[in-house]
GROMACS .gro file of C-alpha atoms in nm:
model
  479
    1MET     CA    1  -1.422   2.206   0.466
    2GLU     CA    2  -1.588   2.565   0.453
    3GLU     CA    3  -1.824   2.614   0.168
    4HIS     CA    4  -1.755   2.915  -0.080
    5GLN     CA    5  -1.997   3.085  -0.289
    6SER     CA    6  -1.888   3.184  -0.644
    7VAL     CA    7  -1.844   3.547  -0.665
    8GLY     CA    8  -1.738   3.703  -0.999
    9SER     CA    9  -1.494   4.008  -0.999
   10TRP     CA   10  -1.579   4.367  -1.080
   11ARG     CA   11  -1.386   4.329  -1.405
   12GLU     CA   12  -1.627   4.035  -1.493
   13LEU     CA   13  -1.928   4.255  -1.418
   14GLY     CA   14  -1.765   4.518  -1.634
   15ARG     CA   15  -1.820   4.276  -1.931
   16HIS     CA   16  -2.184   4.341  -1.903
   17MET     CA   17  -2.129   4.703  -1.871
   18GLY     CA   18  -2.421   4.807  -2.097
   19THR     CA   19  -2.655   4.600  -1.901
   20VAL     CA   20  -2.534   4.694  -1.564
   21LEU     CA   21  -2.532   5.093  -1.649
   22VAL     CA   22  -2.904   5.057  -1.758
   23LEU     CA   23  -2.998   4.859  -1.439
   24ALA     CA   24  -2.821   5.108  -1.198
   25GLY     CA   25  -2.926   5.408  -1.385
   26GLY     CA   26  -3.285   5.317  -1.355
   27VAL     CA   27  -3.272   5.280  -0.980
   28LEU     CA   28  -3.058   5.597  -0.935
   29VAL     CA   29  -3.294   5.849  -1.113
   30GLY     CA   30  -3.572   5.732  -0.895
   31ALA     CA   31  -3.356   5.755  -0.576
   32VAL     CA   32  -3.225   6.092  -0.657
   33ASN     CA   33  -3.565   6.210  -0.751
   34ILE     CA   34  -3.713   6.149  -0.417
   35TYR     CA   35  -3.460   6.373  -0.217
   36LEU     CA   36  -3.426   6.632  -0.498
   37THR     CA   37  -3.791   6.703  -0.497
   38ALA     CA   38  -3.814   6.742  -0.137
   39SER     CA   39  -3.542   7.012  -0.171
   40LEU     CA   40  -3.728   7.184  -0.455
   41LEU     CA   41  -4.092   7.172  -0.314
   42PRO     CA   42  -4.075   7.494  -0.099
   43THR     CA   43  -3.955   7.678  -0.405
   44ALA     CA   44  -4.230   7.532  -0.616
   45VAL     CA   45  -4.494   7.613  -0.370
   46ALA     CA   46  -4.385   7.984  -0.345
   47GLU     CA   47  -4.442   8.006  -0.728
   48ILE     CA   48  -4.756   7.803  -0.790
   49GLY     CA   49  -4.910   7.776  -0.446
   50GLY     CA   50  -5.086   7.463  -0.308
   51GLU     CA   51  -4.913   7.463   0.037
   52ARG     CA   52  -5.201   7.232   0.162
   53LEU     CA   53  -5.120   6.971  -0.081
   54TYR     CA   54  -4.749   6.974   0.013
   55ALA     CA   55  -4.741   6.649   0.204
   56GLY     CA   56  -4.936   6.488  -0.115
   57ASN     CA   57  -4.634   6.492  -0.320
   58THR     CA   58  -4.454   6.212  -0.108
   59THR     CA   59  -4.783   6.023  -0.066
   60VAL     CA   60  -4.856   6.015  -0.440
   61PHE     CA   61  -4.506   5.931  -0.544
   62LEU     CA   62  -4.446   5.657  -0.290
   63THR     CA   63  -4.790   5.498  -0.356
   64ALA     CA   64  -4.751   5.483  -0.729
   65GLN     CA   65  -4.401   5.359  -0.686
   66VAL     CA   66  -4.500   5.076  -0.455
   67VAL     CA   67  -4.770   4.991  -0.701
   68ALA     CA   68  -4.535   4.982  -0.999
   69THR     CA   69  -4.288   4.747  -0.810
   70MET     CA   70  -4.587   4.499  -0.767
   71LEU     CA   71  -4.657   4.503  -1.147
   72VAL     CA   72  -4.300   4.407  -1.260
   73GLY     CA   73  -4.371   4.053  -1.338
   74ARG     CA   74  -4.680   4.137  -1.538
   75THR     CA   75  -4.504   4.392  -1.730
   76LEU     CA   76  -4.189   4.159  -1.811
   77SER     CA   77  -4.434   3.887  -1.930
   78ARG     CA   78  -4.610   4.125  -2.165
   79ARG     CA   79  -4.339   4.351  -2.290
   80GLY     CA   80  -4.000   4.168  -2.229
   81ASN     CA   81  -3.680   4.314  -2.105
   82ILE     CA   82  -3.640   4.604  -2.346
   83GLY     CA   83  -4.009   4.701  -2.374
   84SER     CA   84  -4.044   4.720  -1.996
   85TYR     CA   85  -3.738   4.942  -1.952
   86LEU     CA   86  -3.859   5.166  -2.227
   87LEU     CA   87  -4.189   5.183  -2.052
   88GLY     CA   88  -4.034   5.271  -1.718
   89PHE     CA   89  -3.785   5.535  -1.848
   90GLY     CA   90  -4.078   5.685  -2.058
   91LEU     CA   91  -4.328   5.701  -1.776
   92PHE     CA   92  -4.054   5.883  -1.584
   93ALA     CA   93  -3.964   6.102  -1.834
   94VAL     CA   94  -4.310   6.206  -1.910
   95GLY     CA   95  -4.390   6.254  -1.524
   96SER     CA   96  -4.090   6.483  -1.508
   97VAL     CA   97  -4.208   6.696  -1.814
   98VAL     CA   98  -4.551   6.734  -1.654
   99CYS     CA   99  -4.379   6.837  -1.326
  100ALA     CA  100  -4.161   7.079  -1.508
  101SER     CA  101  -4.455   7.243  -1.689
  102SER     CA  102  -4.697   7.245  -1.407
  103PRO     CA  103  -4.907   7.561  -1.349
  104THR     CA  104  -5.064   7.450  -1.027
  105MET     CA  105  -4.997   7.196  -0.751
  106PRO     CA  106  -5.272   6.958  -0.867
  107VAL     CA  107  -5.108   6.915  -1.199
  108LEU     CA  108  -4.762   6.861  -1.016
  109LEU     CA  109  -4.920   6.590  -0.824
  110VAL     CA  110  -5.031   6.419  -1.131
  111GLY     CA  111  -4.662   6.455  -1.252
  112ARG     CA  112  -4.523   6.302  -0.928
  113GLY     CA  113  -4.773   6.002  -0.971
  114VAL     CA  114  -4.647   5.934  -1.328
  115GLN     CA  115  -4.302   5.964  -1.201
  116GLY     CA  116  -4.376   5.727  -0.924
  117LEU     CA  117  -4.486   5.454  -1.170
  118GLY     CA  118  -4.185   5.501  -1.389
  119ALA     CA  119  -3.947   5.497  -1.076
  120GLY     CA  120  -4.123   5.194  -0.923
  121LEU     CA  121  -4.107   5.005  -1.254
  122LEU     CA  122  -3.734   5.083  -1.303
  123THR     CA  123  -3.647   4.981  -0.935
  124GLY     CA  124  -3.822   4.645  -0.955
  125LEU     CA  125  -3.681   4.577  -1.311
  126GLY     CA  126  -3.337   4.635  -1.175
  127PHE     CA  127  -3.346   4.343  -0.928
  128ALA     CA  128  -3.545   4.128  -1.150
  129LEU     CA  129  -3.282   4.158  -1.437
  130VAL     CA  130  -3.002   4.099  -1.191
  131TYR     CA  131  -3.162   3.747  -1.150
  132SER     CA  132  -3.227   3.696  -1.522
  133ALA     CA  133  -2.978   3.886  -1.721
  134LEU     CA  134  -2.644   3.823  -1.517
  135PRO     CA  135  -2.484   3.490  -1.431
  136ARG     CA  136  -2.551   3.377  -1.086
  137ARG     CA  137  -2.194   3.431  -0.982
  138LEU     CA  138  -2.250   3.792  -1.042
  139TRP     CA  139  -2.582   3.832  -0.840
  140VAL     CA  140  -2.381   3.973  -0.537
  141ARG     CA  141  -2.182   4.237  -0.740
  142GLY     CA  142  -2.489   4.329  -0.944
  143SER     CA  143  -2.719   4.350  -0.622
  144ALA     CA  144  -2.446   4.557  -0.446
  145LEU     CA  145  -2.415   4.802  -0.729
  146ILE     CA  146  -2.786   4.852  -0.774
  147SER     CA  147  -2.843   4.866  -0.392
  148ALA     CA  148  -2.573   5.125  -0.362
  149MET     CA  149  -2.774   5.350  -0.604
  150PHE     CA  150  -3.039   5.413  -0.339
  151GLY     CA  151  -2.754   5.533  -0.101
  152LEU     CA  152  -2.592   5.742  -0.368
  153GLY     CA  153  -2.933   5.886  -0.466
  154ASN     CA  154  -2.992   5.982  -0.100
  155PHE     CA  155  -2.658   6.154  -0.095
  156VAL     CA  156  -2.659   6.342  -0.450
  157GLY     CA  157  -3.034   6.412  -0.453
  158PRO     CA  158  -3.037   6.682  -0.179
  159ALA     CA  159  -2.725   6.848  -0.308
  160LEU     CA  160  -2.857   6.877  -0.652
  161GLY     CA  161  -3.206   6.989  -0.515
  162GLY     CA  162  -3.046   7.247  -0.302
  163LEU     CA  163  -2.844   7.378  -0.599
  164PHE     CA  164  -3.143   7.435  -0.834
  165ALA     CA  165  -3.351   7.573  -0.552
  166GLN     CA  166  -3.075   7.825  -0.457
  167PHE     CA  167  -3.115   7.972  -0.817
  168GLY     CA  168  -3.499   7.914  -0.819
  169SER     CA  169  -3.466   7.669  -1.103
  170TRP     CA  170  -3.705   7.401  -0.984
  171ARG     CA  171  -3.860   7.359  -1.333
  172LEU     CA  172  -3.524   7.308  -1.497
  173ALA     CA  173  -3.438   7.036  -1.219
  174PHE     CA  174  -3.737   6.829  -1.346
  175ALA     CA  175  -3.643   6.891  -1.716
  176VAL     CA  176  -3.292   6.757  -1.647
  177LEU     CA  177  -3.450   6.447  -1.498
  178ALA     CA  178  -3.667   6.407  -1.807
  179ALA     CA  179  -3.350   6.446  -2.034
  180ALA     CA  180  -3.145   6.195  -1.828
  181SER     CA  181  -3.428   5.947  -1.836
  182ALA     CA  182  -3.447   5.995  -2.229
  183VAL     CA  183  -3.083   5.957  -2.265
  184MET     CA  184  -3.086   5.615  -2.082
  185ALA     CA  185  -3.381   5.497  -2.271
  186ALA     CA  186  -3.196   5.556  -2.588
  187SER     CA  187  -2.942   5.308  -2.467
  188VAL     CA  188  -3.179   5.032  -2.360
  189PRO     CA  189  -3.230   4.848  -2.710
  190ARG     CA  190  -2.842   4.803  -2.735
  191ALA     CA  191  -2.773   4.755  -2.379
  192LEU     CA  192  -3.008   4.474  -2.271
  193PRO     CA  193  -3.056   4.116  -2.390
  194LYS     CA  194  -3.391   4.056  -2.578
  195GLY     CA  195  -3.631   3.823  -2.405
  196GLY     CA  196  -3.831   3.822  -2.072
  197ARG     CA  197  -4.169   3.793  -2.257
  198THR     CA  198  -4.377   3.491  -2.126
  199ALA     CA  199  -4.516   3.258  -2.407
  200ALA     CA  200  -4.796   3.156  -2.178
  201GLY     CA  201  -4.936   3.500  -2.154
  202ALA     CA  202  -4.951   3.791  -1.917
  203VAL     CA  203  -4.902   3.757  -1.555
  204PRO     CA  204  -5.227   3.820  -1.359
  205VAL     CA  205  -5.269   4.132  -1.156
  206PRO     CA  206  -5.287   4.066  -0.785
  207LEU     CA  207  -5.573   4.298  -0.750
  208VAL     CA  208  -5.652   4.228  -0.368
  209SER     CA  209  -5.300   4.261  -0.265
  210LEU     CA  210  -5.235   4.571  -0.455
  211LEU     CA  211  -5.552   4.742  -0.308
  212LEU     CA  212  -5.429   4.642   0.058
  213VAL     CA  213  -5.095   4.795  -0.017
  214ILE     CA  214  -5.232   5.115  -0.166
  215GLY     CA  215  -5.431   5.143   0.159
  216ALA     CA  216  -5.143   5.057   0.386
  217VAL     CA  217  -4.879   5.306   0.215
  218GLY     CA  218  -5.157   5.582   0.199
  219ALA     CA  219  -5.238   5.542   0.575
  220VAL     CA  220  -4.859   5.551   0.671
  221SER     CA  221  -4.800   5.848   0.461
  222VAL     CA  222  -5.098   6.039   0.613
  223ALA     CA  223  -4.959   5.932   0.952
  224GLY     CA  224  -4.622   6.070   0.881
  225ALA     CA  225  -4.779   6.415   0.792
  226LEU     CA  226  -4.991   6.445   1.111
  227SER     CA  227  -4.869   6.617   1.420
  228GLY     CA  228  -5.099   6.468   1.680
  229GLU     CA  229  -4.939   6.154   1.850
  230ALA     CA  230  -5.282   5.975   1.906
  231VAL     CA  231  -5.409   6.028   1.548
  232THR     CA  232  -5.074   5.936   1.410
  233ALA     CA  233  -5.066   5.610   1.609
  234VAL     CA  234  -5.428   5.542   1.481
  235PHE     CA  235  -5.313   5.562   1.126
  236ILE     CA  236  -5.016   5.342   1.184
  237ALA     CA  237  -5.227   5.085   1.344
  238LEU     CA  238  -5.436   5.091   1.053
  239ALA     CA  239  -5.152   5.072   0.794
  240LEU     CA  240  -5.021   4.759   1.026
  241ALA     CA  241  -5.376   4.582   0.989
  242LEU     CA  242  -5.377   4.631   0.618
  243VAL     CA  243  -5.027   4.478   0.597
  244ALA     CA  244  -5.166   4.194   0.800
  245ALA     CA  245  -5.452   4.157   0.570
  246PHE     CA  246  -5.219   4.171   0.268
  247VAL     CA  247  -5.014   3.877   0.422
  248VAL     CA  248  -5.349   3.667   0.475
  249ALA     CA  249  -5.470   3.756   0.131
  250GLU     CA  250  -5.118   3.647  -0.019
  251LYS     CA  251  -5.111   3.333   0.165
  252ARG     CA  252  -5.461   3.200   0.061
  253GLY     CA  253  -5.471   3.364  -0.295
  254ARG     CA  254  -5.360   3.210  -0.614
  255VAL     CA  255  -5.217   3.529  -0.749
  256ARG     CA  256  -4.943   3.660  -0.523
  257VAL     CA  257  -4.686   3.962  -0.513
  258LEU     CA  258  -4.437   3.775  -0.319
  259PRO     CA  259  -4.297   3.426  -0.421
  260ARG     CA  260  -4.482   3.132  -0.305
  261PRO     CA  261  -4.199   2.995  -0.052
  262THR     CA  262  -4.247   3.311   0.158
  263TYR     CA  263  -4.565   3.168   0.312
  264GLN     CA  264  -4.441   2.807   0.317
  265ALA     CA  265  -4.356   2.654   0.679
  266GLY     CA  266  -3.999   2.632   0.734
  267SER     CA  267  -3.889   2.882   0.451
  268ALA     CA  268  -3.628   3.128   0.527
  269LEU     CA  269  -3.748   3.378   0.277
  270ARG     CA  270  -4.002   3.572   0.492
  271TRP     CA  271  -3.727   3.630   0.739
  272LEU     CA  272  -3.508   3.734   0.471
  273TYR     CA  273  -3.763   3.998   0.359
  274LEU     CA  274  -3.826   4.114   0.720
  275THR     CA  275  -3.452   4.172   0.777
  276ILE     CA  276  -3.432   4.380   0.455
  277VAL     CA  277  -3.724   4.580   0.603
  278LEU     CA  278  -3.557   4.642   0.933
  279LEU     CA  279  -3.222   4.753   0.756
  280ALA     CA  280  -3.369   4.983   0.497
  281VAL     CA  281  -3.607   5.149   0.745
  282GLY     CA  282  -3.311   5.309   0.928
  283VAL     CA  283  -3.258   5.537   0.640
  284ALA     CA  284  -3.547   5.729   0.758
  285VAL     CA  285  -3.360   5.919   1.028
  286GLU     CA  286  -3.184   6.109   0.753
  287THR     CA  287  -3.465   6.340   0.707
  288PHE     CA  288  -3.415   6.477   1.063
  289LEU     CA  289  -3.033   6.466   1.087
  290PRO     CA  290  -2.986   6.821   0.914
  291LEU     CA  291  -3.240   6.979   1.165
  292PHE     CA  292  -3.041   6.825   1.456
  293GLY     CA  293  -2.709   6.942   1.307
  294GLN     CA  294  -2.845   7.296   1.284
  295ARG     CA  295  -3.023   7.321   1.608
  296LEU     CA  296  -2.816   7.119   1.856
  297GLY     CA  297  -2.477   7.150   1.673
  298GLY     CA  298  -2.496   7.494   1.538
  299LEU     CA  299  -2.396   7.370   1.182
  300PRO     CA  300  -2.465   7.595   0.878
  301PRO     CA  301  -2.723   7.439   0.640
  302ALA     CA  302  -2.489   7.301   0.385
  303ALA     CA  303  -2.281   7.117   0.643
  304ALA     CA  304  -2.596   6.995   0.826
  305GLY     CA  305  -2.724   6.864   0.497
  306PHE     CA  306  -2.403   6.671   0.451
  307PHE     CA  307  -2.429   6.495   0.783
  308GLY     CA  308  -2.778   6.397   0.699
  309ALA     CA  309  -2.640   6.210   0.381
  310ALA     CA  310  -2.358   6.049   0.577
  311LEU     CA  311  -2.550   5.734   0.643
  312SER     CA  312  -2.629   5.682   0.267
  313LEU     CA  313  -2.269   5.737   0.187
  314GLY     CA  314  -2.160   5.461   0.440
  315TRP     CA  315  -2.423   5.232   0.301
  316SER     CA  316  -2.304   5.288  -0.063
  317ALA     CA  317  -1.930   5.259  -0.005
  318SER     CA  318  -1.961   4.954   0.215
  319GLN     CA  319  -2.155   4.747  -0.020
  320ILE     CA  320  -1.872   4.761  -0.288
  321VAL     CA  321  -1.649   4.611  -0.008
  322SER     CA  322  -1.881   4.364   0.120
  323SER     CA  323  -1.973   4.206  -0.219
  324SER     CA  324  -1.630   4.055  -0.233
  325ALA     CA  325  -1.717   3.826   0.051
  326HIS     CA  326  -1.742   3.442  -0.085
  327ARG     CA  327  -1.708   3.221   0.224
  328GLN     CA  328  -2.038   3.109   0.337
  329ARG     CA  329  -1.970   3.162   0.688
  330THR     CA  330  -1.858   3.507   0.650
  331VAL     CA  331  -2.167   3.593   0.437
  332ARG     CA  332  -2.392   3.469   0.723
  333ARG     CA  333  -2.189   3.665   0.973
  334LEU     CA  334  -2.228   3.993   0.738
  335ARG     CA  335  -2.598   3.927   0.728
  336VAL     CA  336  -2.638   3.910   1.109
  337ALA     CA  337  -2.389   4.176   1.180
  338GLY     CA  338  -2.539   4.448   0.951
  339PRO     CA  339  -2.843   4.528   1.148
  340GLY     CA  340  -2.639   4.527   1.465
  341LEU     CA  341  -2.404   4.766   1.348
  342LEU     CA  342  -2.670   4.988   1.216
  343GLY     CA  343  -2.858   4.973   1.554
  344ALA     CA  344  -2.544   5.021   1.760
  345GLY     CA  345  -2.437   5.333   1.547
  346LEU     CA  346  -2.778   5.506   1.589
  347ALA     CA  347  -2.761   5.426   1.978
  348VAL     CA  348  -2.425   5.591   1.987
  349LEU     CA  349  -2.533   5.892   1.796
  350ALA     CA  350  -2.832   5.930   2.028
  351LEU     CA  351  -2.584   5.951   2.324
  352LEU     CA  352  -2.361   6.213   2.145
  353GLN     CA  353  -2.668   6.452   2.126
  354ARG     CA  354  -2.620   6.768   2.339
  355ARG     CA  355  -2.756   7.126   2.349
  356ASP     CA  356  -2.490   7.362   2.200
  357ALA     CA  357  -2.267   7.073   2.123
  358PRO     CA  358  -1.911   7.177   2.084
  359LEU     CA  359  -1.773   7.132   1.738
  360PRO     CA  360  -1.555   6.812   1.824
  361LEU     CA  361  -1.850   6.634   1.950
  362VAL     CA  362  -2.043   6.738   1.624
  363LEU     CA  363  -1.748   6.619   1.410
  364ALA     CA  364  -1.766   6.270   1.596
  365TRP     CA  365  -2.121   6.235   1.461
  366LEU     CA  366  -1.980   6.193   1.124
  367PRO     CA  367  -1.775   5.858   1.152
  368VAL     CA  368  -2.061   5.714   1.373
  369LEU     CA  369  -2.307   5.785   1.094
  370LEU     CA  370  -2.060   5.625   0.829
  371LEU     CA  371  -2.034   5.310   1.035
  372ALA     CA  372  -2.426   5.289   1.088
  373GLY     CA  373  -2.463   5.317   0.719
  374ALA     CA  374  -2.201   5.053   0.664
  375GLY     CA  375  -2.429   4.828   0.867
  376ILE     CA  376  -2.683   4.831   0.576
  377GLY     CA  377  -2.412   4.809   0.302
  378LEU     CA  378  -2.241   4.493   0.472
  379ALA     CA  379  -2.569   4.293   0.470
  380MET     CA  380  -2.807   4.421   0.192
  381PRO     CA  381  -2.618   4.267  -0.116
  382HIS     CA  382  -2.605   3.937   0.059
  383LEU     CA  383  -2.977   3.942   0.182
  384SER     CA  384  -3.064   4.033  -0.172
  385VAL     CA  385  -2.902   3.729  -0.328
  386ALA     CA  386  -3.027   3.488  -0.052
  387ALA     CA  387  -3.396   3.607  -0.132
  388MET     CA  388  -3.315   3.552  -0.516
  389ALA     CA  389  -3.172   3.205  -0.435
  390GLY     CA  390  -3.464   3.112  -0.214
  391ALA     CA  391  -3.726   3.053  -0.487
  392PRO     CA  392  -3.746   2.706  -0.637
  393ASP     CA  393  -3.751   2.808  -1.026
  394LYS     CA  394  -3.699   3.083  -1.275
  395GLU     CA  395  -4.046   3.232  -1.258
  396GLU     CA  396  -4.053   3.240  -0.865
  397GLY     CA  397  -3.697   3.354  -0.882
  398GLU     CA  398  -3.783   3.667  -1.079
  399LYS     CA  399  -4.074   3.733  -0.844
  400ALA     CA  400  -3.853   3.701  -0.540
  401ALA     CA  401  -3.602   3.944  -0.692
  402ALA     CA  402  -3.874   4.201  -0.802
  403ALA     CA  403  -4.028   4.170  -0.442
  404ILE     CA  404  -3.704   4.325  -0.304
  405ALA     CA  405  -3.795   4.659  -0.445
  406THR     CA  406  -4.135   4.641  -0.314
  407VAL     CA  407  -4.008   4.566   0.034
  408LEU     CA  408  -3.763   4.846  -0.003
  409THR     CA  409  -4.002   5.119  -0.112
  410MET     CA  410  -4.276   4.991   0.151
  411SER     CA  411  -3.983   5.042   0.425
  412THR     CA  412  -3.943   5.403   0.301
  413ALA     CA  413  -4.295   5.482   0.342
  414PHE     CA  414  -4.332   5.310   0.693
  415GLY     CA  415  -3.981   5.453   0.816
  416ALA     CA  416  -4.092   5.813   0.737
  417ALA     CA  417  -4.415   5.776   0.939
  418VAL     CA  418  -4.248   5.622   1.227
  419ALA     CA  419  -3.986   5.873   1.234
  420GLY     CA  420  -4.232   6.142   1.240
  421LEU     CA  421  -4.411   5.979   1.528
  422LEU     CA  422  -4.107   5.949   1.733
  423VAL     CA  423  -3.990   6.315   1.670
  424ASN     CA  424  -4.323   6.421   1.790
  425LEU     CA  425  -4.335   6.195   2.099
  426GLY     CA  426  -3.988   6.366   2.201
  427GLY     CA  427  -4.094   6.703   2.138
  428PRO     CA  428  -4.118   6.996   2.192
  429SER     CA  429  -3.741   6.980   2.290
  430THR     CA  430  -3.524   6.908   1.984
  431LEU     CA  431  -3.268   6.726   2.213
  432SER     CA  432  -3.548   6.494   2.337
  433SER     CA  433  -3.677   6.463   1.982
  434ALA     CA  434  -3.337   6.342   1.871
  435ARG     CA  435  -3.276   6.100   2.147
  436CYS     CA  436  -3.629   5.946   2.095
  437LEU     CA  437  -3.587   5.910   1.727
  438LEU     CA  438  -3.235   5.772   1.726
  439LEU     CA  439  -3.294   5.538   2.029
  440GLY     CA  440  -3.625   5.404   1.878
  441PHE     CA  441  -3.470   5.332   1.543
  442ALA     CA  442  -3.166   5.181   1.705
  443ALA     CA  443  -3.395   4.929   1.869
  444LEU     CA  444  -3.597   4.870   1.559
  445CYS     CA  445  -3.304   4.813   1.340
  446ALA     CA  446  -3.100   4.603   1.577
  447SER     CA  447  -3.393   4.359   1.594
  448GLY     CA  448  -3.291   4.271   1.234
  449THR     CA  449  -3.015   4.065   1.405
  450LEU     CA  450  -3.264   3.823   1.532
  451THR     CA  451  -3.472   3.796   1.200
  452ALA     CA  452  -3.130   3.738   1.026
  453LEU     CA  453  -3.032   3.454   1.268
  454ARG     CA  454  -3.381   3.296   1.218
  455ALA     CA  455  -3.328   3.306   0.832
  456ASP     CA  456  -2.986   3.152   0.874
  457ARG     CA  457  -3.097   2.876   1.090
  458LEU     CA  458  -3.392   2.773   0.848
  459ALA     CA  459  -3.157   2.809   0.550
  460GLN     CA  460  -2.912   2.557   0.711
  461ARG     CA  461  -3.172   2.328   0.807
  462ALA     CA  462  -3.314   2.336   0.447
  463GLN     CA  463  -2.956   2.249   0.316
  464VAL     CA  464  -2.909   1.950   0.565
  465ARG     CA  465  -3.247   1.817   0.436
  466GLU     CA  466  -3.143   1.853   0.068
  467ALA     CA  467  -2.818   1.691   0.138
  468LYS     CA  468  -2.976   1.399   0.316
  469ALA     CA  469  -3.230   1.351   0.026
  470GLU     CA  470  -2.946   1.346  -0.222
  471ALA     CA  471  -2.749   1.096  -0.022
  472GLY     CA  472  -3.049   0.875   0.000
  473GLN     CA  473  -3.107   0.892  -0.372
  474THR     CA  474  -2.735   0.814  -0.442
  475ALA     CA  475  -2.773   0.512  -0.202
  476GLY     CA  476  -3.079   0.396  -0.373
  477GLN     CA  477  -2.919   0.405  -0.713
  478SER     CA  478  -2.588   0.235  -0.598
  479ARG     CA  479  -2.818  -0.071  -0.485
   0.00000   0.00000   0.00000
């Protein structure tokens, strides 16, 4: 008889509406901010200068965001659910106010760093509280909704940023973000359950892991901003070496960012996280799709921007449908099929690239992008829940949930650098750059099928061992 997992309904999730809105809203403001700021920066530079520090905006924000996701456990243990969320929204609001009032680019960078700390904390808290604040049968629905906020943010952010930039109101955009954050913070005490603080004291800071990740994110962000292929490759190699050092330090250390089972032999958790990386990294191609739409397809900027967000739209929409799957066999198939669909979609899109492409061919990009994005949405909520369920106790489970945010934010940084490298390798021809980028990411994302299969095999072996152990205990008691 086929096993089923308990999946609550959207109506049941609606009974936790206050909690869900806070969790989803916290992720959404950070996701919107990334793409909104990218649209606003040219206007800001024209007013306050600092063009040499342009690329530093992304580096500072992403580094601070990753660091904050790694400190979610410590923050929860000291401040509890409500205090942690108030801190996250507060940091994001203060950072937005600093950005809105910045007289120079260095001040803007400070604001971006504070924003990143708040956004990272809110993202990590979102996944951690899905684990602790919702019943297990609602984990898939909650994870799907929160993950969909990344896709929605990628879709809404550029549109809002372009609108504010059109009227030269980049400062007003940051002020609106600060106001939105303050409104959500006001609802936190009523919406969230109290608790989360650990009586045994604060969780220690994983200092070594923290420094290694900061170095890796910094190296990959610098790589993404460089134009020379050789130098870019050196910085990516440095980043990978630092990630390898992070894994060694985590495996040997007593204080970890990732849950303990990640490093145990026969655990599926490491393969689940790696599959999440290979799925999420595919979103990096969105940065260049508007450029290809304009130069190869002759699209106006507004239409080209919509094509750039189509991948995220497919991601967001498909997660809502995917979260209804409850048969274990179906869930396993979705986790494996997701990376394959994403890779296939990007490969087909590469084949559709042409110089001076006719309009019907350009319009065919849209359904391909939506299907490719659906690959992320089909698999992501089930991968997130599998990671949460892969920890042996509540403390490790919360760490496993919060680590999803760390993995996602690091994927964003690495994906941006790899995308920049592939585009440069394909240059100077825009057509060659487009094909190099899309085919490269198609292969990278499709390899997630292999990691998902590995995770499923290990999980099934663990279930067999547990079933045999329970049968042995039952037989022993019957004697």
